[in-house]
Short mmCIF file of C-alpha atoms in Angstrom, two decimals:
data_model
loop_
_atom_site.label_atom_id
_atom_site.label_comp_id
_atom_site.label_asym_id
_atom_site.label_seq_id
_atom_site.Cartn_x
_atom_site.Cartn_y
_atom_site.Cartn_z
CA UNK S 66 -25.50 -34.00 13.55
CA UNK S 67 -25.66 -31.63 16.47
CA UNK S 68 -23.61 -33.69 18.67
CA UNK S 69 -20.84 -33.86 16.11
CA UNK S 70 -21.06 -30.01 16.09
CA UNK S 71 -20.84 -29.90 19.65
CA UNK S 72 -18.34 -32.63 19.79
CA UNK S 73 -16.22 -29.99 17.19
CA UNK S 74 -16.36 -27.25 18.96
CA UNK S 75 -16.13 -28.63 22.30
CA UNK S 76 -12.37 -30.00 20.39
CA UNK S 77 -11.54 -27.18 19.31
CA UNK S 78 -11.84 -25.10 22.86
CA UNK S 79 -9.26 -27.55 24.39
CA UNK S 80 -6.75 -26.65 21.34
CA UNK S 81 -7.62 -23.17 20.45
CA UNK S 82 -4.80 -21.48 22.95
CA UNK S 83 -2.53 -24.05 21.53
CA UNK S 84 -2.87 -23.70 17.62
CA UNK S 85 -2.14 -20.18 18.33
CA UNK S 86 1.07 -20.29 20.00
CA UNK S 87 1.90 -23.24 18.01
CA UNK S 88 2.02 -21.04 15.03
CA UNK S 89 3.89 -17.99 17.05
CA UNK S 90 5.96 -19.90 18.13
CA UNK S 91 7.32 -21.73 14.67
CA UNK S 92 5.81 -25.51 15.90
CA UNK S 93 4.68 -26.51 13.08
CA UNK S 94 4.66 -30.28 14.08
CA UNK S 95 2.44 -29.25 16.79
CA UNK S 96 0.22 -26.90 15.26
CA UNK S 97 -0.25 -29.39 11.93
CA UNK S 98 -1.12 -32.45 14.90
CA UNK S 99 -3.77 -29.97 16.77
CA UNK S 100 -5.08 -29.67 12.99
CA UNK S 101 -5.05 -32.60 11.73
CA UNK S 102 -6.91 -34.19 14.96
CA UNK S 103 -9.80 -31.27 14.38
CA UNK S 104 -10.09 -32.19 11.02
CA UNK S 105 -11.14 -35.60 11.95
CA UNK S 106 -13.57 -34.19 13.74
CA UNK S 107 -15.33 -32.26 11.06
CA UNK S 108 -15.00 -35.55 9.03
CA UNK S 109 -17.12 -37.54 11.82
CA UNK S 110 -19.85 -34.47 10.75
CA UNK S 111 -19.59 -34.84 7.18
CA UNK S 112 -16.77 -36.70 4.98
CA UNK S 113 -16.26 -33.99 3.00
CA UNK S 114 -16.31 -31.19 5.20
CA UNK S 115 -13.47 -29.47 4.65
CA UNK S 116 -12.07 -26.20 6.62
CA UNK S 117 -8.63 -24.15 7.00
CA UNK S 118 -7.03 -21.94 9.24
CA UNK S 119 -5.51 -18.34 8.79
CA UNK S 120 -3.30 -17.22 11.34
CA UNK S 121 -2.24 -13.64 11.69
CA UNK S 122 -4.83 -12.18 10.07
CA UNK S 123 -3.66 -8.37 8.77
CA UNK S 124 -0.67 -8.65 11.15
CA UNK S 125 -2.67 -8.74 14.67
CA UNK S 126 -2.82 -12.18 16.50
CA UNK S 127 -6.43 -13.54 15.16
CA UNK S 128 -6.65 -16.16 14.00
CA UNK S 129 -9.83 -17.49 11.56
CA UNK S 130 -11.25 -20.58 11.02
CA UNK S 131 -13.05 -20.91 7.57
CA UNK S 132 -15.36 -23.52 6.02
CA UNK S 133 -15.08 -24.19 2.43
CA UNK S 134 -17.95 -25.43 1.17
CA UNK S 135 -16.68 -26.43 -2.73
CA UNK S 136 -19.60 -24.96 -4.21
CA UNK S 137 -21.75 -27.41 -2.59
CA UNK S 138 -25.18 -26.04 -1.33
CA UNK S 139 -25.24 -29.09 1.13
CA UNK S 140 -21.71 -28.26 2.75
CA UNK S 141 -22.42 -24.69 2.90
CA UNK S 142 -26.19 -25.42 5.13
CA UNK S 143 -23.87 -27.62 7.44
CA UNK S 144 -21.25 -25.22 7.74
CA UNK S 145 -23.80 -22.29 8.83
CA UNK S 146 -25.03 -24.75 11.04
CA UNK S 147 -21.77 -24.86 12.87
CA UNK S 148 -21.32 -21.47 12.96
CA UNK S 149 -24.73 -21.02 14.39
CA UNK S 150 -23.22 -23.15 17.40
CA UNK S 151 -19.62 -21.51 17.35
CA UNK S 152 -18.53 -20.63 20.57
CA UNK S 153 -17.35 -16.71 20.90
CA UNK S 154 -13.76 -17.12 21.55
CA UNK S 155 -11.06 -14.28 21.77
CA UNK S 156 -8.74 -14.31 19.12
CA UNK S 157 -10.63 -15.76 16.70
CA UNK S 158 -13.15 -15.57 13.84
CA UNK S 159 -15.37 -17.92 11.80
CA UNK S 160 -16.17 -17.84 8.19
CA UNK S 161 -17.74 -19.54 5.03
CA UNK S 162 -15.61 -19.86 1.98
CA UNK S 163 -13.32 -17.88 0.33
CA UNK S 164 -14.14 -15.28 -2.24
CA UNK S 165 -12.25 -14.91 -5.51
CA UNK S 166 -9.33 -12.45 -5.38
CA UNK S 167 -10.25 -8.46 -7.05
CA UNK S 168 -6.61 -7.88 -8.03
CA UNK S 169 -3.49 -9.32 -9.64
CA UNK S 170 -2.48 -12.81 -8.83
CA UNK S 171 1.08 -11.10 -8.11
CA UNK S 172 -0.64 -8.28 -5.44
CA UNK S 173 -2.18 -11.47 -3.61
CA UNK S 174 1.07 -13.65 -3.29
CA UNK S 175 3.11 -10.42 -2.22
CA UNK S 176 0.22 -9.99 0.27
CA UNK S 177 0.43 -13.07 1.54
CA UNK S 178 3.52 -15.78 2.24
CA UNK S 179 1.97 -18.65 0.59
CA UNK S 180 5.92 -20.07 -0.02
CA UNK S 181 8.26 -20.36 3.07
CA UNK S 182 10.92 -18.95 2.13
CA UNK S 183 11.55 -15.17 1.46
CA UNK S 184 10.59 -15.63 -2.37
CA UNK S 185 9.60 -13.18 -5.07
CA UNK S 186 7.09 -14.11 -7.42
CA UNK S 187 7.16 -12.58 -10.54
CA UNK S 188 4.49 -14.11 -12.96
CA UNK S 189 2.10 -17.40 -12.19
CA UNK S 190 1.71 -18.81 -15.95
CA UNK S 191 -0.78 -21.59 -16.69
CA UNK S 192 -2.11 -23.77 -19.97
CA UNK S 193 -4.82 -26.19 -20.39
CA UNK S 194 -3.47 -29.69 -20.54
CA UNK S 195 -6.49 -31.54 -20.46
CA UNK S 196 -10.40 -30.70 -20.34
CA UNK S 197 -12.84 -34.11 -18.78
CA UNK S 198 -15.84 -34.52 -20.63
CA UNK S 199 -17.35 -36.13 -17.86
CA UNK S 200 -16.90 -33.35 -15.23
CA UNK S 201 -16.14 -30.23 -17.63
CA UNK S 202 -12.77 -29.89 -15.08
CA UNK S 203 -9.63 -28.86 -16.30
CA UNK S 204 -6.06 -30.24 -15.64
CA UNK S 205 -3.63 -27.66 -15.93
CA UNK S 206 0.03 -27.20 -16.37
CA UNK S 207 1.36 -24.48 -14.12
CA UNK S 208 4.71 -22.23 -14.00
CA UNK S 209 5.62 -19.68 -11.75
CA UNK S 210 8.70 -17.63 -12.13
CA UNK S 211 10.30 -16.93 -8.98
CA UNK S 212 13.56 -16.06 -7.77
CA UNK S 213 14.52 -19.02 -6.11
CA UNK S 214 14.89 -23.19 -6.63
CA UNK S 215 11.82 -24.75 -4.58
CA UNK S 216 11.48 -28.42 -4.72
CA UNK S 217 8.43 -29.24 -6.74
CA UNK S 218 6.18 -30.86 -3.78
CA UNK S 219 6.73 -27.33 -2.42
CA UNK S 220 5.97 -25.24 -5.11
CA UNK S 221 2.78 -27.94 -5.91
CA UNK S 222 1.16 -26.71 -1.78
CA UNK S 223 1.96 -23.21 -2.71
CA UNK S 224 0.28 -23.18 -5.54
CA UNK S 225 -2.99 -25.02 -4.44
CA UNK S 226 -3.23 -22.08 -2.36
CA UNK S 227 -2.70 -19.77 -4.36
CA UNK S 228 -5.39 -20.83 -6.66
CA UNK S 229 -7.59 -21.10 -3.70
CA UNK S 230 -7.02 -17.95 -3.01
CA UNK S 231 -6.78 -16.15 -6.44
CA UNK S 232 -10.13 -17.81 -7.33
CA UNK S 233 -12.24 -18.59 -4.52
CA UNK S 234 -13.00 -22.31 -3.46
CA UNK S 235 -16.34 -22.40 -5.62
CA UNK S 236 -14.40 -21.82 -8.75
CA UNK S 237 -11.50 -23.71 -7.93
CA UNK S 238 -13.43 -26.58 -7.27
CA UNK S 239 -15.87 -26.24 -10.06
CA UNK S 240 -13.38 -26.10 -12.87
CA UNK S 241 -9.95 -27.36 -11.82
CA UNK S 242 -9.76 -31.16 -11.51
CA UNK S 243 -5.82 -31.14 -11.11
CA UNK S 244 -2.72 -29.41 -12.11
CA UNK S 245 0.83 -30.26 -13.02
CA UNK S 246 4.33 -27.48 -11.72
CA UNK S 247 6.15 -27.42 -15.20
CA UNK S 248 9.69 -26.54 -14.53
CA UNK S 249 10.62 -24.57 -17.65
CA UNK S 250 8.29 -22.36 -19.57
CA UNK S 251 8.44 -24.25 -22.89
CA UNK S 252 7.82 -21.97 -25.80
CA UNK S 253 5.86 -25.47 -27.54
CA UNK S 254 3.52 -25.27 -24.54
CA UNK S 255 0.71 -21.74 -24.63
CA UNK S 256 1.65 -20.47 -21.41
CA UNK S 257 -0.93 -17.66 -20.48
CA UNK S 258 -1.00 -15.23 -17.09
CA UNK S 259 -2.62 -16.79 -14.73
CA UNK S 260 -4.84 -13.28 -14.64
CA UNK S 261 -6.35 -14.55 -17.68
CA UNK S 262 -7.65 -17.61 -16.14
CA UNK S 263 -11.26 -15.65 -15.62
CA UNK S 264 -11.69 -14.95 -19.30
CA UNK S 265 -11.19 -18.53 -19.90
CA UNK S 266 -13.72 -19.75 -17.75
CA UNK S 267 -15.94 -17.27 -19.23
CA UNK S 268 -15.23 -18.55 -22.93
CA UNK S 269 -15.80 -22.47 -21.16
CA UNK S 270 -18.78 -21.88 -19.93
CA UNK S 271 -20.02 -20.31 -23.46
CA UNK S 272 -18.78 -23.03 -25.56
#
């Protein structure tokens, strides 16, 4: 497995410069190439690693590279591993997961641009469609009232992200299996703020 590491990081040295400016500069065909090509290399160390890139990072120009280990002791070892081995590069900044968000769902998408256009969010609503037996996951309908019309593929990225982000990969993982964008906030379907969302896992894991 070291050699894949190696191979990884040596990869990601040649492209590092380039992800960067391909981001400043708007390129997204070029920056999603550079990542899609690195990703393959993480698969070659483990099929399911998994990692993403933040660019921008409080405003500045660093960039970070973080793991996300799904809750998954064995992804997390593998990822320490490689940061054990990460070269120290200007610019950027390694990490291991992503930690579930202190504050309003609404404070973290003003925070951060998670749609591309210059959209207000006003209220992320969800309701449980559908809980496995198998897995305990949930499939969830989601609506979020914005200001704007955003196709639904669109809105469907955002909003992985935003749950990501809002709840941290371990608990996104652990208890969301899929989710659906509703278009209209039926009053037949139990719409609750996604702020909520905590309590209900809470109440799951009781019952």
């Amino acid at each position: 497995m070291k050699t894949e590491i190696n191979e990884f990081w040596k990869y990601f040295l040649s492209i590092q410069i380039d992800l960067i400016n391909a981001d400043h500069n708007g390129n997204a065909a070029l920056g999603n190439k550079l990542f899609d090509n690195l990703h393959k290399k993480g698969k070659k160390i483990d099929r399911l690693m998994d990692f993403l890139i933040v660019y921008r990072i409080d405003g500045g120009s660093t960039a970070k590279l973080i793991f996300i280990p799904k809750g998954k002791y064995r992804l997390r070892a593998i990822a320490a591993q490689m940061l054990a081995l990460a070269p120290k590069v200007p610019l950027w900044v390694f990490d291991i997961g992503i930690k579930p968000y202190r504050e309003s769902i609404i404070s973290l998408c003003a925070k951060h641009n998670f749609l591309k256009h210059d959209t207000t969010v006003y209220q992320i609503y969800f309701a449980v469609h559908k809980i496995y037996k198998t897995s305990n996951k949930l499939h969830l309908l989601m609506y979020l009232q914005i200001d704007r019309s955003i196709s639904k593929s669109e809105l469907h990225e955002a909003m992985e992200n935003i749950l990501l982000w809002f709840l941290g990969d371990t608990l996104y993982y652990k208890h969301i299996s899929r989710f659906k964008i509703i278009r209209r906030k039926y009053s037949t379907i139990n719409f609750i703020p996604m702020d909520e969302f905590i309590n209900l896992l809470q109440y799951k894991s009781i019952n």
